[in-house]
Amino acid sequence: MSKGDQILDIQHVHMRFASKGLVVKAVTDVSFPVMEGETIGIVGESGCGKTTLGRCIVRAYEPSEGKVMYTAADGQTIDFLQIDKATMKKYRKEIQMIFQDPYSSLDPRMTVYDIIKEPLVANFPKMPKKEIERRVMEIAEKVGLNTTYLKRYPHAFSGGQRQRIGIARALVISPRVIVCDEAVSALDVSIQAQVINLLHDLQKELGLTYLFISHDLSVVEYISDKVGVMYLGKMVEFAETRSLFSHPMHPYTESLLSAVPVADPTVKSERIPLEGEIPNPANPPSGCHFHTRCRFCTEKCKREVPEYQELEPGHYVACHRAQELTLRGFTYE
Amino acid sequence: MEKTNDVILSIKDLKVNIRIDEGTLTAVRGVDFDIRRGETLGLVGESGCGKSLTSKAILGINDKKCKAEGEINFDADDLGWVNLLSLNPRGKEIRSVRGKQISMIFQEPMVAFSPMYTIGNQINEATLLHITKDKKKAKEISLGVMKKVGIANAEKRYDQYPHEFSGGMLQRALIAMALVCNPKLLIADEPTTALDVTIQAQILELMKELQKDFGMSILFITHDLGTVARMCDRVAVMYLGRIVETAPATEIYKNPQHPYTQGLIGSVHKIGTKAQERLFSIEGTVPLALNLPAGCGFYERCHRRIEGVCNVYDPQLVDVGGGHQIACFACTGCPNAGKEENA
């Protein structure tokens, strides 16, 4: 399998949570393909379901409906959500996750060496001790951890160093796909840049595929090849990064882009205000979920759910009026 | 103590020491800045650089383990030009300043409110303490401010508890609480960090509008250079308990001089610009402010360091014109060094 082939095909994934007699639709009918070696950014405000989607894809949650078709290293295409435990064991190590908070995702009572070693021991129980040590050392060096400190506990490390530990743990079993859930959000900007550069280098070297979930649009624009925008559990727009940022086709994307603070005081951006707040996901609005806050809302939007369709090559939108509207994005140099 | 017309707050050589098991940690190591009437000063830096300690020292609400030294001069209503640090931290004088003339918006609105009292009750607290003893009147004032900060349905919201508010609404309530006594200076400590971009933009716009209405000055503390660009007139960049560069906002983005400021601005990708192959990143991490070696605090991470100068002498802020000050030998040269070596 070479770079550019399809590695994941997410098809109509739904995730419903039952709580106190209510059903919360955290993810509703999300579909998109992922090519090998590319980075897909998923953006949206808190509560839009982006983390839930990431967890569905690695099967940390069991989605209510849908398929995650995965083309494995051995060329087989399987539905990651349907396979049994034994098959799962074989393939799970190929899809790994990096978590949001480097302070709570590492066990404080394990040494850093043991933390990085754990996935190896779990997935390759027969691996000799020497080989385990070699691999841990190799990966620690690759992510820029000082190998003399591996016998220490996580509390002795700074935020940026801890995130490197999390990355090393995900990489040690040579995965092909990594779901990064807000992987750099908790870090200071200078450290953020270090970790983003590291992810970038590792991708080039190892041919990794990233699913990069974040609320920070500047970071997503920098790192992603394609970007999906989520609102209230639905994917409302999906396109190549440049295309999405320069000419958004969904009014929600437009507002989101206009709200990004640009680190340049000479840029006076006209913000397109969003009325009100995100509706309760347990009781979403009728028709288009966004209609309560949309400035282009019509009667049809209140009644009918817009179809998620490809309006331009590779540019998917779910909006009744996408074709007639001209929306504003960023101007590229 | 001379007071220039426009300045309402002047900090001189502020140091904050923290007692810890290993000894004394000097987290703020001599900070100077002025805030003028009606202006917004951005205090920018990464976590641990001492920006929150500085702001809390102004109000005298730092932890017991922290000891502030230096001068924090404030143009108080009844007391005149007064050094806040010379006042008894529990005394009557500082209490007439704290919450009334200088008030603060905290980082996480979810944590700043007590879950046990209604929002109205908590906003009233300041009004009842500083303005009026009449509860009915206090409620009227509180409702007025709540409406002003854009809380719809203020009468109903007044009797609700914090858990019934969303993050953005709670931040608005927190702003209402800070503004209810019409302060001269508002300290905003990362007021939008915990919020989504769309809500963040709403809150920043609201603060700007209210600043115009109330004519107050804002000390805006953040690590986010994007919000600084949107909000501030002047920017002071802090590193390891020192201000390393200060300039008008437009100048600092157009013409950053200190290697740390350059690194900070370079490490943020700007949408719409051509993506570089790699983001600029400052190597290493912020050292612990315990037993710091002599010289510039940024020495270890600096790509322009001059051996024998930067790790020996302590750089001070030097004026380079246009309100732009830099504390860096590589930028401004080091006249002292030569002299002392000759002597």
XYZ file of C-alpha atoms in Angstrom:
676
model
C 0.000 0.000 0.000
C 1.410 3.362 -0.935
C 0.843 6.899 0.208
C -2.372 8.376 -1.063
C -4.460 5.213 -0.848
C -7.553 5.267 1.270
C -6.786 4.088 4.778
C -10.006 4.886 6.636
C -13.528 5.337 5.422
C -15.854 6.632 8.069
C -19.418 5.859 7.016
C -22.562 7.221 8.645
C -21.313 7.038 12.215
C -23.919 7.774 14.888
C -23.343 7.944 18.603
C -26.244 8.285 20.991
C -25.962 8.523 24.750
C -28.914 7.837 27.012
C -29.061 10.041 30.058
C -31.946 10.449 32.489
C -34.476 9.178 29.992
C -33.218 11.575 27.338
C -31.266 10.568 24.283
C -28.377 12.853 23.450
C -27.228 12.565 19.877
C -23.556 13.365 20.279
C -22.626 12.370 16.727
C -25.139 12.157 13.909
C -24.393 10.636 10.528
C -20.770 11.611 10.029
C -18.965 10.306 6.953
C -15.611 11.129 5.424
C -12.693 9.313 3.828
C -9.090 9.492 5.053
C -6.112 8.922 2.777
C -2.880 7.446 4.017
C -0.262 9.982 5.110
C -2.613 12.931 5.317
C -3.850 14.991 8.249
C -7.540 15.601 8.742
C -8.480 18.416 11.086
C -11.793 18.293 12.946
C -12.936 21.621 14.383
C -15.957 22.890 16.244
C -16.962 24.444 19.546
C -17.050 22.529 22.796
C -19.927 20.098 22.867
C -20.102 19.675 19.093
C -19.117 16.015 19.291
C -15.600 16.145 17.901
C -14.033 14.247 20.797
C -16.837 11.680 20.735
C -16.207 11.161 17.028
C -12.503 10.579 17.675
C -13.297 8.081 20.386
C -15.766 6.272 18.125
C -13.094 5.876 15.476
C -10.617 4.218 17.840
C -13.551 2.269 19.271
C -13.141 3.645 22.765
C -16.903 4.043 22.473
C -19.127 1.570 20.677
C -20.959 3.737 18.116
C -24.703 3.199 17.821
C -24.580 2.907 14.042
C -22.161 3.189 11.166
C -18.971 1.735 9.859
C -15.311 2.591 10.139
C -13.744 0.773 7.201
C -10.036 0.357 7.811
C -7.532 -0.820 5.242
C -4.913 -2.565 7.325
C -1.189 -2.844 6.704
C -1.725 -6.379 5.357
C -4.044 -5.026 2.670
C -7.275 -6.308 4.232
C -10.195 -3.944 4.510
C -12.206 -4.520 7.643
C -14.993 -2.788 9.514
C -13.197 -1.709 12.647
C -16.466 -1.519 14.567
C -17.626 -5.049 13.789
C -14.545 -7.198 14.252
C -14.373 -9.584 17.216
C -11.960 -9.371 20.107
C -9.272 -11.609 18.632
C -9.162 -9.715 15.335
C -9.344 -6.481 17.262
C -6.161 -7.366 19.085
C -4.430 -7.708 15.766
C -5.536 -4.383 14.352
C -6.041 -2.097 17.314
C -2.329 -1.377 17.616
C -2.425 0.195 14.187
C -4.768 2.963 15.379
C -3.627 4.912 18.434
C -4.654 8.009 20.300
C -2.920 10.997 21.912
C -4.945 12.596 24.654
C -5.789 16.165 25.472
C -4.498 16.666 28.954
C -0.880 15.605 29.540
C -1.463 15.970 33.280
C -4.266 13.455 33.692
C -3.535 10.966 30.900
C -0.350 9.586 32.472
C -0.450 7.302 35.505
C 1.397 9.142 38.297
C 2.473 5.872 39.901
C 4.254 4.463 36.845
C 7.694 5.508 35.713
C 7.954 7.054 32.286
C 9.763 3.935 31.089
C 6.868 1.738 32.214
C 4.312 4.066 30.640
C 5.971 3.904 27.251
C 6.589 0.171 27.612
C 3.000 -0.752 28.478
C 1.543 -0.905 24.948
C 4.439 -3.143 23.853
C 3.885 -5.560 26.711
C 0.151 -5.614 26.088
C 0.393 -6.182 22.359
C 3.521 -8.315 22.143
C 3.556 -10.418 25.313
C 6.342 -12.620 24.001
C 8.733 -9.833 23.131
C 12.122 -10.278 24.862
C 13.075 -7.725 27.485
C 16.083 -6.536 25.527
C 13.976 -5.802 22.457
C 11.427 -3.903 24.552
C 14.177 -1.778 26.042
C 15.663 -1.072 22.634
C 12.315 0.042 21.250
C 11.461 2.255 24.221
C 14.852 3.957 24.058
C 14.579 4.450 20.320
C 11.143 6.036 20.471
C 12.019 8.198 23.489
C 14.954 9.596 21.597
C 12.845 10.156 18.509
C 10.331 12.329 20.363
C 13.085 14.282 22.112
C 12.960 12.847 25.622
C 16.200 12.617 27.526
C 16.680 8.837 27.973
C 18.527 9.232 31.269
C 15.322 10.484 32.880
C 13.112 7.554 31.924
C 13.165 6.048 35.393
C 11.462 9.128 36.783
C 7.767 9.634 37.369
C 5.561 11.928 35.269
C 5.352 14.651 37.928
C 9.017 15.454 37.321
C 8.272 16.517 33.745
C 6.909 19.751 32.320
C 3.734 19.927 30.225
C 5.558 19.804 26.905
C 7.703 16.884 28.056
C 4.623 15.009 29.247
C 2.949 15.450 25.905
C 6.064 13.923 24.349
C 5.652 10.952 26.696
C 2.056 10.603 25.481
C 3.251 10.736 21.879
C 6.002 8.178 22.557
C 3.457 5.860 24.141
C 1.232 6.098 21.084
C 4.125 5.589 18.662
C 5.982 2.748 20.333
C 3.920 0.023 18.654
C 4.312 1.655 15.225
C 0.719 2.658 14.530
C -0.405 3.889 11.137
C -3.214 6.173 12.235
C -3.098 8.509 15.239
C -6.106 10.330 16.603
C -4.813 13.489 18.313
C -7.515 14.836 20.582
C -6.596 18.449 21.414
C -3.009 17.229 21.607
C -1.451 20.682 21.903
C -4.261 22.740 23.449
C -2.995 22.556 27.017
C 0.501 23.750 26.112
C 2.116 27.179 26.011
C 2.637 28.603 22.544
C 6.397 28.070 22.359
C 5.991 24.460 23.513
C 3.004 24.053 21.200
C 5.257 24.911 18.278
C 7.803 22.320 19.391
C 5.174 19.565 19.584
C 3.564 20.514 16.257
C 6.979 20.403 14.587
C 7.587 17.017 16.172
C 4.274 15.632 14.888
C 5.111 17.006 11.473
C 8.580 15.415 11.403
C 7.250 12.065 12.581
C 4.600 12.111 9.896
C 7.185 12.674 7.193
C 9.505 10.042 8.565
C 6.995 7.320 9.374
C 4.201 8.107 6.919
C 1.630 8.518 9.692
C -1.976 9.504 9.176
C -3.377 11.990 11.673
C -6.868 12.826 12.731
C -6.290 16.144 14.431
C -9.153 17.220 16.678
C -8.891 20.776 17.961
C -10.794 23.950 18.639
C -7.800 26.074 17.652
C -8.337 27.022 14.035
C -4.863 28.494 13.491
C -3.202 25.237 14.496
C -5.621 23.188 12.404
C -5.069 25.366 9.363
C -1.331 24.935 9.746
C -1.241 21.184 10.195
C -4.159 19.802 8.170
C -4.596 18.798 4.540
C -8.366 18.633 4.892
C -10.687 20.048 7.533
C -14.117 19.030 8.760
C -16.337 21.441 10.688
C -18.800 20.014 13.187
C -21.865 21.623 14.726
C -24.166 19.900 17.198
C -22.987 16.421 16.316
C -23.129 16.852 12.557
C -20.455 17.449 9.993
C -21.603 20.664 8.295
C -18.651 21.181 5.974
C -15.653 19.192 4.827
C -13.019 20.307 2.326
C -9.366 20.808 1.539
C -7.900 23.238 4.080
C -7.222 26.048 1.619
C -10.634 25.722 0.042
C -12.441 25.721 3.391
C -10.549 28.684 4.816
C -10.595 30.835 1.689
C -14.150 30.184 0.622
C -16.310 28.579 3.263
C -19.709 27.425 2.012
C -21.544 26.969 5.296
C -22.622 30.053 7.295
C -21.428 28.435 10.523
C -17.924 27.985 9.131
C -17.958 31.609 8.046
C -18.803 32.854 11.564
C -16.269 30.543 13.114
C -13.512 31.802 10.827
C -14.429 35.420 11.428
C -14.093 34.934 15.193
C -10.480 33.720 15.053
C -8.217 36.240 16.752
C -5.372 37.035 14.366
C -2.051 37.919 15.954
C -1.723 41.151 14.024
C -3.319 44.383 15.248
C -3.363 45.898 11.758
C -5.817 43.219 10.609
C -9.230 44.590 11.469
C -11.561 41.691 11.000
C -15.284 42.233 10.801
C -16.736 39.561 12.982
C -19.936 37.951 11.831
C -21.777 37.539 15.106
C -23.561 34.340 16.007
C -26.848 34.950 17.737
C -27.379 33.138 21.016
C -25.662 29.992 22.128
C -25.357 26.379 21.121
C -28.757 24.709 21.620
C -29.114 21.774 23.972
C -27.943 18.642 22.106
C -30.610 16.572 23.887
C -33.220 18.687 22.174
C -31.748 19.991 18.907
C -33.687 22.411 16.699
C -35.828 21.078 13.862
C -34.651 21.112 10.271
C -31.130 22.426 9.942
C -29.593 22.346 13.448
C -27.953 25.691 12.800
C -31.107 27.583 11.759
C -31.652 29.217 15.166
C -28.374 31.112 14.823
C -28.088 31.484 11.066
C -28.413 34.887 9.435
C -29.586 33.342 6.160
C -32.317 31.229 7.722
C -35.472 30.603 5.670
C -38.696 28.690 6.314
C -37.273 25.692 4.518
C -34.270 25.607 6.878
C -36.609 25.352 9.869
C -38.489 22.421 8.343
C -36.109 20.304 6.322
C -32.812 18.753 7.247
C -30.258 19.798 4.627
C -28.473 17.067 2.754
C -24.720 16.674 3.155
C -23.515 16.788 -0.425
C -20.480 17.393 -2.579
C -21.019 20.796 -4.217
C -17.536 21.249 -5.580
C -14.963 18.513 -6.091
C -13.911 17.483 -2.578
C -15.974 20.215 -0.915
C -18.897 18.822 1.074
C -21.558 21.033 2.673
C -24.841 20.541 4.490
C -26.779 23.751 3.782
C -29.896 24.466 1.732
C -28.562 27.769 0.505
C -24.885 26.914 0.044
C -25.017 27.412 -3.708
C -26.606 30.854 -3.733
C -24.541 32.352 -0.910
C -21.144 33.987 -1.256
C -19.429 33.732 2.091
C -16.271 35.347 3.320
C -13.125 33.557 4.380
C -9.455 34.374 4.714
C -7.566 35.986 1.874
C -4.407 34.107 1.068
C -1.269 35.911 0.010
C 6.505 60.263 44.682
C 5.752 62.316 41.605
C 2.543 61.679 39.817
C 2.220 62.344 36.138
C -1.172 63.412 34.962
C -2.398 60.459 33.033
C -0.988 57.585 35.001
C -3.388 55.853 37.363
C -1.177 52.938 38.342
C 2.588 52.873 38.503
C 4.521 49.784 39.498
C 8.178 50.159 40.453
C 10.622 47.321 41.021
C 7.960 44.868 42.152
C 9.284 41.595 43.513
C 7.220 38.670 44.716
C 8.942 36.020 46.800
C 7.370 32.680 47.528
C 8.471 30.554 50.438
C 8.752 26.903 49.430
C 10.393 23.885 51.036
C 13.593 24.344 49.080
C 14.011 28.002 49.991
C 12.744 31.262 48.606
C 11.628 31.442 45.015
C 11.591 34.874 43.465
C 8.770 34.532 40.968
C 8.525 38.215 40.062
C 11.992 39.731 39.848
C 11.614 43.472 39.547
C 8.753 44.597 37.321
C 8.087 48.195 36.298
C 5.150 49.497 34.323
C 2.583 52.290 34.233
C -1.037 52.177 33.218
C -2.635 55.351 31.894
C -6.240 56.409 32.115
C -8.468 54.628 29.628
C -5.770 52.471 28.093
C -5.486 48.717 27.825
C -2.133 47.239 28.719
C -1.537 43.630 27.723
C 0.713 41.582 29.980
C 1.829 38.609 27.903
C 3.841 35.578 28.870
C 3.809 31.832 29.219
C 2.608 29.959 32.261
C 4.832 30.467 35.260
C 6.277 33.799 34.136
C 4.696 35.656 37.054
C 1.948 37.562 35.283
C -0.849 36.383 37.563
C 1.251 36.963 40.678
C 1.891 40.520 39.526
C -1.809 41.200 39.096
C -2.719 39.649 42.412
C -0.022 41.681 44.143
C -1.805 44.830 42.965
C -4.905 43.807 44.881
C -2.960 42.278 47.740
C -4.708 38.935 47.335
C -1.701 36.687 46.856
C -1.302 33.567 48.911
C 0.097 33.940 52.434
C 3.338 32.323 51.327
C 3.965 35.145 48.856
C 5.608 38.361 49.906
C 5.548 41.395 47.621
C 8.204 44.122 47.735
C 8.599 47.336 45.811
C 6.048 50.002 44.986
C 2.583 49.769 43.552
C 1.343 53.343 43.363
C -2.300 53.936 42.631
C -4.335 57.079 42.198
C -6.997 56.227 44.776
C -10.145 58.293 45.207
C -9.925 59.262 48.876
C -6.312 58.459 49.616
C -4.628 60.236 46.720
C -1.439 58.826 45.218
C -0.765 55.871 47.485
C 1.550 52.863 47.585
C -0.824 49.928 47.893
C 1.880 47.716 49.342
C 2.301 50.059 52.304
C -1.332 49.554 53.322
C -2.384 46.882 55.756
C -3.607 44.011 53.516
C -6.602 43.553 55.829
C -7.124 47.219 56.573
C -9.948 49.566 55.757
C -7.993 51.557 53.172
C -7.119 48.686 50.856
C -10.684 47.424 51.133
C -11.960 50.730 49.827
C -9.766 50.171 46.764
C -10.111 46.439 46.261
C -13.294 45.507 44.432
C -14.361 49.129 44.107
C -11.654 51.129 42.366
C -9.667 48.141 41.148
C -11.558 44.985 40.359
C -10.667 41.732 38.743
C -12.073 39.186 36.317
C -10.757 35.722 36.969
C -9.678 33.016 34.610
C -12.281 30.348 35.039
C -15.804 31.626 35.530
C -16.919 28.181 36.687
C -14.546 28.343 39.632
C -14.840 32.036 40.451
C -18.480 31.834 41.534
C -19.665 30.089 44.640
C -22.116 27.342 43.679
C -24.109 27.941 46.871
C -25.436 31.438 46.170
C -27.499 32.903 43.368
C -25.779 35.024 40.748
C -27.695 38.098 41.882
C -26.657 37.545 45.457
C -23.010 37.388 44.476
C -23.112 40.483 42.282
C -24.879 42.347 45.081
C -22.104 41.607 47.504
C -19.855 44.311 46.094
C -22.677 46.835 45.766
C -23.782 46.359 49.349
C -20.235 46.687 50.591
C -19.228 49.759 48.645
C -22.199 51.717 47.358
C -25.402 51.314 49.280
C -26.784 49.480 52.269
C -30.248 49.440 50.730
C -30.907 45.941 49.351
C -33.605 47.061 46.946
C -31.354 49.694 45.467
C -28.502 47.228 45.240
C -30.682 44.847 43.273
C -31.601 47.627 40.891
C -27.951 48.473 40.313
C -27.032 44.806 39.823
C -29.841 44.258 37.338
C -28.754 47.326 35.424
C -25.197 46.035 35.064
C -26.387 42.554 34.150
C -28.390 44.047 31.310
C -25.423 46.113 30.255
C -23.180 43.069 29.870
C -25.790 41.421 27.672
C -27.440 38.931 29.990
C -30.865 38.457 28.478
C -33.760 37.970 30.883
C -31.797 39.556 33.704
C -34.686 39.445 36.224
C -34.961 35.690 35.890
C -31.215 35.135 35.714
C -30.738 37.164 38.899
C -32.262 34.385 40.977
C -30.490 31.526 39.238
C -27.451 29.607 40.442
C -24.117 29.411 38.587
C -24.729 25.858 37.355
C -27.699 27.120 35.370
C -25.437 29.410 33.320
C -23.322 28.467 30.300
C -19.611 29.334 30.297
C -20.045 32.457 28.191
C -22.986 33.722 30.255
C -21.104 33.071 33.468
C -18.166 35.083 32.178
C -20.600 37.914 31.460
C -21.917 37.661 35.011
C -18.349 37.782 36.298
C -17.731 40.922 34.269
C -20.935 42.403 35.680
C -19.698 41.654 39.174
C -16.385 43.364 38.447
C -18.018 46.437 36.909
C -20.830 46.984 39.345
C -18.835 49.557 41.360
C -17.569 51.332 38.257
C -13.848 50.680 38.820
C -10.997 52.828 37.535
C -8.881 49.808 36.752
C -10.056 46.393 35.682
C -7.632 43.499 35.875
C -8.629 40.743 33.478
C -6.664 37.561 34.114
C -7.053 35.333 31.037
C -10.757 36.198 30.850
C -11.431 34.242 27.667
C -9.005 31.332 27.817
C -11.642 28.843 28.914
C -14.128 29.897 26.216
C -14.824 28.905 22.603
C -13.667 31.254 19.850
C -17.112 32.569 19.006
C -17.909 33.254 22.666
C -14.413 34.647 23.179
C -14.966 37.175 20.400
C -18.291 38.208 21.958
C -16.698 38.754 25.379
C -13.751 40.727 24.008
C -16.068 43.009 22.060
C -18.193 43.468 25.152
C -15.159 44.458 27.214
C -14.106 46.993 24.607
C -17.560 48.564 24.520
C -17.804 48.709 28.299
C -14.377 50.289 28.479
C -15.657 53.109 26.281
C -18.781 53.551 28.434
C -17.069 53.387 31.801
C -13.768 55.012 30.785
C -11.749 52.541 32.769
C -8.235 51.217 32.227
C -7.688 47.510 31.678
C -4.734 45.351 32.600
C -5.214 42.422 30.266
C -3.277 39.317 31.208
C -3.004 36.536 28.687
C -0.738 34.112 26.891
C -2.702 34.417 23.647
C -1.103 36.861 21.228
C -4.217 36.885 19.058
C -6.473 38.341 21.726
C -3.772 40.853 22.661
C -3.673 42.112 19.095
C -7.421 42.587 19.222
C -7.624 44.246 22.631
C -4.557 46.174 23.693
C -3.004 49.602 23.142
C 0.315 48.643 24.672
C 1.935 45.293 25.321
C 4.451 44.205 27.954
C 6.089 40.824 27.412
C 7.087 38.959 30.554
C 9.613 36.186 30.896
C 10.723 34.557 34.126
C 9.450 37.318 36.374
C 10.800 40.212 34.321
C 9.428 42.438 31.616
C 11.706 41.881 28.638
C 10.039 44.153 26.120
C 7.283 46.736 26.082
C 5.905 48.714 23.149
C 2.687 49.918 21.505
C 0.704 46.926 20.224
C 1.184 47.685 16.525
C 4.915 48.125 17.042
C 5.407 44.867 18.902
C 3.850 42.818 16.108
C 5.521 44.739 13.310
C 8.904 45.113 14.891
C 9.536 42.716 17.773
C 13.111 43.054 19.022
C 13.729 40.799 21.978
C 14.560 37.231 20.885
C 11.881 35.901 23.223
C 9.180 38.170 21.788
C 10.265 37.219 18.292
C 10.046 33.554 19.220
C 6.654 33.996 20.795
C 5.235 35.727 17.725
C 6.997 33.381 15.307
C 5.626 30.278 16.979
C 2.032 31.232 16.213
C 0.883 30.432 12.718
C -1.133 33.153 11.023
C -4.013 31.925 8.884
C -3.764 33.199 5.354
C 0.004 33.308 5.244
C 1.963 30.719 3.371
C 2.714 27.864 5.741
C 6.378 27.560 6.489
C 7.830 24.088 6.518
C 8.344 24.341 10.288
C 6.978 26.654 12.937
C 9.593 28.712 14.682
C 10.057 27.278 18.138
C 12.040 28.368 21.158
C 14.179 25.476 22.280
C 14.121 24.276 25.845
C 11.697 25.192 28.608
C 11.307 27.958 31.153
C 13.763 27.301 34.001
C 12.596 27.204 37.604
C 13.092 30.571 39.281
C 15.053 29.019 42.131
C 18.784 29.727 42.413
C 18.867 31.409 39.029
C 22.338 31.965 37.624
C 23.552 35.507 37.029
C 22.694 37.374 33.848
C 19.694 37.298 31.540
C 16.960 34.768 32.415
C 16.539 33.884 28.763
C 20.243 33.102 28.254
C 19.925 29.307 27.995
C 17.247 29.425 25.302
C 18.428 32.449 23.346
C 19.867 32.118 19.846
C 21.529 35.541 20.013
C 23.221 35.188 23.372
C 26.630 36.797 23.815
C 28.837 34.737 26.037
C 30.604 36.712 28.727
C 27.958 39.441 28.577
C 24.482 37.951 28.763
C 25.390 35.348 31.374
C 27.240 37.873 33.528
C 25.243 41.102 33.512
C 21.576 41.633 34.112
C 19.847 43.428 31.224
C 17.629 46.399 32.129
C 14.875 47.932 30.022
C 16.409 50.436 27.597
C 14.332 52.992 25.721
C 14.794 52.790 21.956
C 12.270 55.511 21.103
C 8.584 55.498 20.247
C 7.653 54.069 23.637
C 9.539 50.882 22.825
C 11.723 49.448 25.590
C 13.880 46.340 25.417
C 15.901 44.468 28.014
C 18.427 42.689 25.833
C 22.150 43.240 25.292
C 22.058 41.698 21.840
C 19.503 44.331 20.759
C 20.725 47.460 22.489
C 24.427 46.785 23.001
C 26.139 46.627 26.334
C 28.079 49.782 27.164
C 28.546 48.885 30.840
C 30.219 45.623 30.098
C 33.138 47.192 28.273
C 33.726 49.795 30.969
C 33.745 47.390 33.841
C 36.117 45.064 32.086
C 38.559 47.924 31.502
C 38.350 49.073 35.073
